Short mmCIF file of C-alpha atoms in Angstrom, two decimals:
data_model
loop_
_atom_site.label_atom_id
_atom_site.label_comp_id
_atom_site.label_asym_id
_atom_site.label_seq_id
_atom_site.Cartn_x
_atom_site.Cartn_y
_atom_site.Cartn_z
CA MET A 1 114.60 98.54 83.36
CA SER A 2 116.66 95.83 85.06
CA THR A 3 117.31 95.18 88.72
CA GLU A 4 121.03 95.73 88.17
CA ASN A 5 120.39 99.40 87.36
CA LEU A 6 118.46 100.06 90.57
CA PRO A 7 120.24 101.55 93.60
CA GLN A 8 121.22 98.68 95.88
CA SER A 9 122.19 100.53 99.05
CA PRO A 10 119.65 102.29 101.28
CA ASP A 11 122.44 104.44 102.78
CA GLN A 12 123.48 106.52 99.78
CA PRO A 13 124.35 110.04 100.94
CA GLN A 14 121.97 112.80 99.87
CA ARG A 15 119.92 110.41 97.81
CA LYS A 16 116.67 111.59 96.29
CA PRO A 17 113.45 110.37 97.90
CA ARG A 18 112.30 107.19 96.22
CA VAL A 19 108.69 106.96 95.09
CA ALA A 20 107.15 103.56 94.43
CA VAL A 21 104.27 103.99 91.99
CA VAL A 22 101.98 100.99 92.53
CA PHE A 23 99.31 100.22 89.94
CA GLY A 24 97.21 97.54 88.27
CA GLY A 25 95.59 95.30 90.85
CA ARG A 26 92.92 92.64 91.05
CA SER A 27 89.82 94.75 90.46
CA SER A 28 87.89 95.30 87.24
CA GLU A 29 89.53 98.75 87.11
CA HIS A 30 92.98 97.23 86.49
CA GLY A 31 93.34 98.83 83.05
CA ILE A 32 92.30 102.32 84.14
CA SER A 33 94.79 102.10 87.00
CA MET A 34 97.46 101.42 84.37
CA VAL A 35 96.45 104.49 82.37
CA THR A 36 96.57 106.60 85.54
CA ALA A 37 100.00 105.21 86.42
CA GLY A 38 101.38 106.08 83.00
CA ALA A 39 100.31 109.69 83.44
CA VAL A 40 101.78 109.89 86.96
CA LEU A 41 105.07 108.33 85.83
CA ARG A 42 105.36 110.89 83.03
CA ALA A 43 104.67 113.75 85.43
CA ILE A 44 106.99 112.91 88.34
CA ASP A 45 110.01 115.19 88.47
CA ARG A 46 112.93 112.79 87.94
CA THR A 47 115.43 115.44 89.04
CA LYS A 48 113.72 115.46 92.44
CA TYR A 49 112.66 111.82 92.95
CA ASP A 50 113.84 108.32 92.12
CA VAL A 51 110.95 106.24 90.83
CA LEU A 52 110.24 102.52 91.17
CA PRO A 53 107.25 101.27 89.13
CA ILE A 54 105.57 98.26 90.75
CA GLY A 55 102.68 96.54 89.05
CA ILE A 56 100.14 94.21 90.63
CA THR A 57 98.85 91.60 88.20
CA GLN A 58 95.20 90.64 87.97
CA SER A 59 96.06 87.49 89.93
CA GLY A 60 97.61 89.63 92.72
CA ARG A 61 101.35 89.12 92.09
CA TRP A 62 103.58 92.17 92.68
CA VAL A 63 106.12 92.60 89.88
CA LEU A 64 108.77 94.97 88.65
CA THR A 65 107.69 96.63 85.44
CA ALA A 66 109.34 98.63 82.70
CA ASP A 67 109.38 102.37 83.37
CA GLU A 68 107.69 103.02 80.03
CA PRO A 69 104.58 105.14 80.55
CA GLU A 70 103.94 105.34 76.82
CA ARG A 71 102.95 101.67 76.95
CA MET A 72 100.32 102.36 79.62
CA ALA A 73 97.75 103.90 77.33
CA ILE A 74 94.42 102.92 75.83
CA THR A 75 95.04 101.66 72.30
CA GLU A 76 92.40 100.48 69.85
CA ARG A 77 89.77 100.98 72.58
CA ARG A 78 91.59 98.50 74.84
CA THR A 79 93.13 99.18 78.24
CA PRO A 80 96.64 97.87 79.04
CA ASN A 81 97.56 95.30 81.71
CA VAL A 82 100.51 94.76 84.03
CA GLU A 83 101.49 91.42 82.49
CA GLN A 84 102.47 93.27 79.31
CA LEU A 85 105.07 95.32 81.23
CA ALA A 86 106.33 92.76 83.77
CA GLU A 87 110.09 92.31 83.72
CA THR A 88 109.85 88.53 84.16
CA GLY A 89 107.10 85.93 84.22
CA GLU A 90 108.03 84.55 87.63
CA GLY A 91 109.80 87.18 89.73
CA GLY A 92 108.02 89.13 92.44
CA VAL A 93 108.42 92.19 94.64
CA VAL A 94 108.03 91.98 98.40
CA LEU A 95 107.44 94.92 100.75
CA PRO A 96 108.70 94.52 104.32
CA VAL A 97 106.07 94.29 107.05
CA ASP A 98 108.42 95.98 109.49
CA PRO A 99 108.27 99.71 110.29
CA ALA A 100 112.03 99.70 110.95
CA ASN A 101 112.82 98.47 107.44
CA ARG A 102 111.56 100.01 104.19
CA GLU A 103 113.74 97.94 101.89
CA VAL A 104 112.05 96.35 98.89
CA VAL A 105 113.18 92.87 97.91
CA TYR A 106 112.99 91.22 94.50
CA THR A 107 112.72 87.44 94.40
CA GLU A 108 112.80 84.81 91.66
CA PRO A 109 112.35 81.07 92.11
CA GLY A 110 115.70 79.39 92.70
CA SER A 111 117.58 82.69 93.07
CA VAL A 112 118.92 84.63 96.02
CA PRO A 113 116.56 87.53 96.89
CA LYS A 114 117.92 90.89 95.77
CA ALA A 115 117.57 94.06 97.85
CA LEU A 116 116.39 96.99 95.73
CA GLY A 117 116.91 99.67 98.35
CA GLU A 118 114.47 101.58 100.52
CA ILE A 119 111.34 103.33 99.39
CA ASP A 120 110.33 106.58 101.05
CA VAL A 121 106.75 106.93 99.85
CA VAL A 122 104.20 104.96 97.85
CA PHE A 123 101.95 106.54 95.26
CA PRO A 124 99.13 103.98 95.02
CA VAL A 125 97.18 104.60 91.83
CA LEU A 126 94.94 101.56 92.19
CA HIS A 127 91.21 101.89 91.62
CA GLY A 128 88.54 99.67 93.14
CA PRO A 129 88.76 96.73 95.56
CA TYR A 130 92.15 95.36 96.67
CA GLY A 131 93.83 98.75 96.43
CA GLU A 132 91.64 101.82 96.75
CA ASP A 133 89.48 100.30 99.49
CA GLY A 134 91.86 100.39 102.46
CA THR A 135 93.48 97.00 101.88
CA LEU A 136 96.73 98.35 100.42
CA GLN A 137 96.65 101.26 102.87
CA GLY A 138 96.53 98.77 105.75
CA LEU A 139 99.57 96.94 104.38
CA LEU A 140 101.48 100.22 104.10
CA GLU A 141 100.50 101.17 107.65
CA LEU A 142 101.89 97.83 108.88
CA SER A 143 105.06 98.48 106.89
CA GLY A 144 105.41 102.04 108.21
CA VAL A 145 105.68 103.43 104.67
CA PRO A 146 104.05 106.82 103.96
CA TYR A 147 101.66 106.91 101.02
CA VAL A 148 99.62 109.31 98.92
CA GLY A 149 95.94 109.62 99.72
CA SER A 150 93.49 108.61 102.39
CA GLY A 151 94.05 106.12 105.19
CA VAL A 152 92.38 102.79 105.89
CA LEU A 153 89.01 104.02 107.18
CA ALA A 154 88.44 106.79 104.65
CA SER A 155 89.53 104.54 101.78
CA ALA A 156 87.10 101.82 102.89
CA VAL A 157 84.25 104.31 103.33
CA GLY A 158 85.02 105.87 99.96
CA GLN A 159 84.85 102.47 98.26
CA ASP A 160 81.64 101.15 99.80
CA LYS A 161 78.82 103.30 98.43
CA GLU A 162 76.37 102.16 101.11
CA TYR A 163 78.50 103.18 104.07
CA MET A 164 79.65 106.30 102.27
CA LYS A 165 76.02 107.41 102.07
CA ARG A 166 75.43 106.49 105.71
CA VAL A 167 78.41 108.59 106.80
CA PHE A 168 77.32 111.55 104.68
CA THR A 169 73.78 111.38 106.04
CA SER A 170 75.05 111.33 109.62
CA PHE A 171 76.98 114.55 108.91
CA GLY A 172 73.96 116.28 107.39
CA LEU A 173 74.90 115.92 103.71
CA LYS A 174 71.94 115.16 101.46
CA VAL A 175 72.00 111.93 99.44
CA GLY A 176 69.52 110.57 96.92
CA PRO A 177 67.06 107.69 97.48
CA TYR A 178 68.62 104.22 97.31
CA VAL A 179 68.38 100.62 98.47
CA VAL A 180 71.11 98.05 99.10
CA ILE A 181 70.87 94.34 98.33
CA ARG A 182 73.40 92.27 100.26
CA PRO A 183 74.45 88.84 99.00
CA ARG A 184 72.72 87.00 101.85
CA GLU A 185 69.43 88.79 101.12
CA TRP A 186 69.62 87.74 97.48
CA GLU A 187 70.53 84.15 98.34
CA GLN A 188 67.85 83.67 101.01
CA ASP A 189 64.86 85.42 99.40
CA GLU A 190 65.45 86.66 95.87
CA SER A 191 61.85 87.77 95.40
CA ALA A 192 61.88 89.90 98.57
CA ALA A 193 65.16 91.52 97.51
CA ARG A 194 63.76 92.27 94.06
CA LYS A 195 60.62 93.76 95.68
CA LYS A 196 62.80 96.28 97.58
CA ILE A 197 64.03 97.54 94.22
CA ILE A 198 60.57 97.62 92.67
CA ASP A 199 59.27 99.54 95.68
CA LEU A 200 62.03 102.11 95.15
CA ALA A 201 60.83 102.55 91.57
CA GLY A 202 57.25 102.80 92.84
CA ASP A 203 58.20 105.61 95.20
CA HIS A 204 60.54 107.55 92.91
CA GLY A 205 59.88 106.33 89.37
CA TRP A 206 62.04 104.87 86.63
CA PRO A 207 64.82 104.89 85.55
CA LEU A 208 66.91 103.31 88.27
CA PHE A 209 70.69 102.88 88.33
CA VAL A 210 71.87 99.42 89.40
CA LYS A 211 75.50 99.43 90.57
CA PRO A 212 78.13 97.26 92.20
CA ALA A 213 78.34 98.68 95.74
CA ARG A 214 82.14 98.61 95.79
CA ALA A 215 83.38 99.42 92.30
CA GLY A 216 84.18 102.53 90.32
CA SER A 217 84.90 103.95 86.85
CA SER A 218 81.20 103.33 86.09
CA ILE A 219 81.99 99.64 85.57
CA GLY A 220 79.05 97.28 86.04
CA ILE A 221 76.44 100.06 86.16
CA THR A 222 73.19 99.79 84.21
CA LYS A 223 70.55 102.43 83.68
CA VAL A 224 67.26 100.52 83.93
CA GLU A 225 64.31 102.12 82.17
CA ASP A 226 61.64 99.64 83.30
CA LEU A 227 61.05 96.32 85.00
CA SER A 228 62.01 94.29 81.91
CA GLY A 229 65.69 95.29 82.23
CA LEU A 230 66.04 94.77 85.97
CA ASP A 231 67.22 91.16 86.14
CA ASP A 232 69.98 91.65 83.56
CA ALA A 233 71.14 94.78 85.40
CA ILE A 234 71.30 92.93 88.71
CA ALA A 235 73.30 90.11 87.12
CA GLU A 236 75.75 92.59 85.57
CA ALA A 237 76.30 94.41 88.88
CA GLN A 238 76.75 91.12 90.76
CA ARG A 239 79.43 90.11 88.26
CA HIS A 240 81.59 92.79 89.86
CA ASP A 241 80.34 92.74 93.45
CA PRO A 242 77.88 90.42 95.26
CA LYS A 243 76.57 93.49 97.11
CA ILE A 244 74.65 95.89 94.90
CA LEU A 245 73.30 99.41 95.26
CA VAL A 246 70.23 100.68 93.41
CA GLU A 247 69.66 104.42 93.14
CA ALA A 248 66.70 106.45 91.98
CA ALA A 249 67.55 108.78 89.11
CA LEU A 250 67.99 112.42 90.09
CA ARG A 251 66.95 115.07 87.60
CA GLY A 252 69.59 117.72 87.43
CA ARG A 253 73.11 118.64 86.38
CA GLU A 254 76.18 116.57 87.23
CA ILE A 255 78.72 118.73 89.05
CA GLU A 256 82.14 117.60 90.27
CA CYS A 257 84.57 119.31 92.63
CA GLY A 258 88.10 118.34 93.63
CA VAL A 259 89.55 118.61 97.12
CA LEU A 260 93.29 118.82 97.79
CA GLU A 261 94.95 118.85 101.18
CA PHE A 262 97.31 121.78 101.69
CA GLU A 263 99.51 122.37 104.73
CA ASP A 264 96.77 124.51 106.29
CA GLY A 265 93.96 122.05 105.47
CA PRO A 266 91.78 120.92 102.55
CA ARG A 267 90.70 123.30 99.82
CA ALA A 268 88.22 122.86 96.99
CA SER A 269 89.00 123.26 93.31
CA VAL A 270 87.13 125.04 90.57
CA PRO A 271 84.03 122.86 89.97
CA ALA A 272 83.28 121.15 86.66
CA GLU A 273 80.10 120.05 84.93
CA ILE A 274 79.62 116.73 83.14
CA PRO A 275 77.20 117.34 80.27
CA PRO A 276 74.99 114.46 79.09
CA PRO A 277 77.12 112.52 76.56
CA ASP A 278 75.61 112.46 73.07
CA ALA A 279 76.39 108.84 72.25
CA HIS A 280 75.74 107.28 75.66
CA ALA A 281 72.75 106.80 77.96
CA TYR A 282 74.75 108.35 80.80
CA TYR A 283 78.37 109.12 81.77
CA ASP A 284 79.50 105.48 81.65
CA PHE A 285 82.92 103.82 81.34
CA GLU A 286 83.16 104.28 77.56
CA ALA A 287 82.03 107.90 77.74
CA LYS A 288 84.69 108.61 80.39
CA TYR A 289 87.70 106.72 79.10
CA ILE A 290 87.20 105.44 75.57
CA ASP A 291 85.38 108.35 73.93
CA SER A 292 86.77 110.92 76.40
CA THR A 293 83.56 112.93 76.70
CA PRO A 294 84.78 116.39 77.73
CA GLY A 295 83.61 118.11 80.87
CA ILE A 296 82.99 121.84 81.21
CA VAL A 297 85.65 123.55 83.35
CA PRO A 298 84.78 125.72 85.14
CA ALA A 299 81.16 124.72 85.53
CA PRO A 300 78.71 127.48 84.53
CA LEU A 301 77.44 128.13 88.04
CA THR A 302 76.55 131.29 89.87
CA PRO A 303 79.12 132.54 92.41
CA GLU A 304 76.76 131.38 95.17
CA GLU A 305 76.40 127.89 93.66
CA THR A 306 80.18 127.61 93.21
CA ALA A 307 80.82 128.55 96.83
CA GLU A 308 78.16 126.09 98.02
CA VAL A 309 79.47 123.08 96.10
CA GLN A 310 83.03 123.87 97.20
CA ARG A 311 81.89 124.00 100.83
CA LEU A 312 80.02 120.72 100.49
CA ALA A 313 83.01 119.01 98.82
CA VAL A 314 85.26 119.95 101.75
CA ASP A 315 82.53 118.86 104.18
CA ALA A 316 82.41 115.45 102.48
CA PHE A 317 86.22 115.21 102.65
CA GLU A 318 86.13 115.91 106.37
CA ALA A 319 83.09 113.70 107.07
CA ALA A 320 84.89 110.62 105.73
CA SER A 321 88.23 111.59 107.40
CA CYS A 322 89.94 111.80 104.01
CA GLU A 323 93.55 112.82 103.37
CA GLY A 324 95.46 113.97 100.32
CA LEU A 325 92.84 114.19 97.60
CA VAL A 326 89.20 113.51 96.79
CA ARG A 327 86.85 114.11 93.91
CA ALA A 328 83.31 114.76 95.11
CA ASP A 329 80.41 114.23 92.68
CA PHE A 330 77.08 116.01 93.04
CA PHE A 331 73.77 116.53 91.33
CA LEU A 332 72.42 120.06 91.19
CA THR A 333 68.72 119.29 91.18
CA GLU A 334 66.01 121.21 89.38
CA ASP A 335 65.03 122.92 92.65
CA GLY A 336 68.58 124.26 93.11
CA GLU A 337 69.78 121.81 95.77
CA PHE A 338 73.11 120.00 95.72
CA VAL A 339 72.83 116.24 96.41
CA ILE A 340 76.07 114.35 96.88
CA ASN A 341 76.39 111.19 94.80
CA GLU A 342 79.80 109.89 95.88
CA ILE A 343 83.44 110.64 96.58
CA ASN A 344 86.51 109.02 95.05
CA THR A 345 89.55 108.84 97.31
CA MET A 346 91.79 107.98 94.33
CA PRO A 347 89.93 109.55 91.42
CA GLY A 348 90.77 109.07 87.79
CA PHE A 349 94.10 110.81 87.42
CA THR A 350 94.91 110.87 83.73
CA PRO A 351 95.52 114.30 82.16
CA ILE A 352 92.01 114.15 80.64
CA SER A 353 90.43 113.20 83.97
CA MET A 354 88.27 115.79 85.67
CA TYR A 355 90.23 115.96 88.93
CA PRO A 356 93.49 117.31 87.41
CA GLN A 357 91.55 119.43 84.92
CA MET A 358 89.72 121.21 87.74
CA TRP A 359 92.98 122.01 89.52
CA GLN A 360 94.64 123.09 86.30
CA ALA A 361 91.81 125.60 85.83
CA GLY A 362 92.75 126.92 89.27
CA GLY A 363 96.42 127.35 88.34
CA ILE A 364 97.95 124.02 89.51
CA SER A 365 99.47 122.05 86.64
CA TYR A 366 99.38 118.26 86.45
CA PRO A 367 103.09 117.82 87.38
CA ASP A 368 102.71 120.31 90.24
CA LEU A 369 99.64 118.43 91.48
CA VAL A 370 101.59 115.14 91.52
CA ASP A 371 104.45 116.84 93.36
CA ARG A 372 102.12 118.36 95.97
CA LEU A 373 100.58 114.96 96.69
CA ILE A 374 103.98 113.30 97.13
CA GLU A 375 105.21 116.13 99.37
CA ALA A 376 102.07 115.89 101.51
CA ALA A 377 102.56 112.13 101.90
CA LEU A 378 106.19 112.60 102.92
CA ARG A 379 105.12 115.11 105.59
CA ARG A 380 102.54 112.75 107.06
CA SER A 381 103.40 109.91 109.41
CA THR A 382 101.84 106.48 109.32
CA GLY A 383 99.91 105.10 112.28
CA LEU A 384 97.16 106.77 114.27
CA ARG A 385 96.87 110.48 113.45
#
């Protein structure tokens, strides 16, 4: 792709809506965002939309990239990165921070900026901080550009597992036992912070799961079987986020349910079950994306259990003021109770990901799902709503 081939005038008659697919980003989930973007780019109906792929490098630079989704795949157990697809090593893309102007500009050092035409909607397929957490959504709100998915508040709540749990609890949704260690706690009194975690194990037993509070894709998570593994687990989580969350293990089945916003409101998908992976201690990053551990769709639940988890998934969507899409993850405990673990406001969206698989089981194909999300974003205004 070159800038010369892009439409230069924002006033073309009867032009197709232009979708900017934004991916990559500064988080540790950069590579998975790339894989998601490749799937979305393959699925978008090019007879209906013009598409502008925009990558964000791991250093935070916005760049034009090749529209080559086949290069955005995991190869030899490695995830791709934006730098491999960037059109140039120095040029950058700039979005206007002006609701009256949606024109994207391409700049290179020493060259006259080039207008690339207007964008009508952004499909942000970023995962983790600096993209899924409300930061990009805030920029798009300032720019007056519609976008797929939840707004600033819901995106921030969906990223921060502590406040997500606080919101769910306030709306009557049951969450599992946990403690949070903030960076200041750790810096001021490391032994007291560690004691909070040990007390959690004393109350609920081992194992514990030590997680970055604001990360996803199971990156930085350690299943800790006893006290001897705790310090290494804390260090690994803090590598990704100075604020960490420690959860007691819940005995039960892992059940997921998708939520999609239709014109008449959100609806829940067919639920899925994540069976314990044979080669992994739990459903970690490698089990999800490298070894592609398959889920069971639909989950083998009773009609009453299916209805209950679907109701709870929509309740979680509404509790966090979500828009567009959400994947809600639950444990079905041994006593038959659903406990919500988390939501993802921009869940994994590759064809093998659970969110599209659950909707496909309900009769909505992957390309149709992408189209519905874009159409919903185009219907929705930016600003307070």
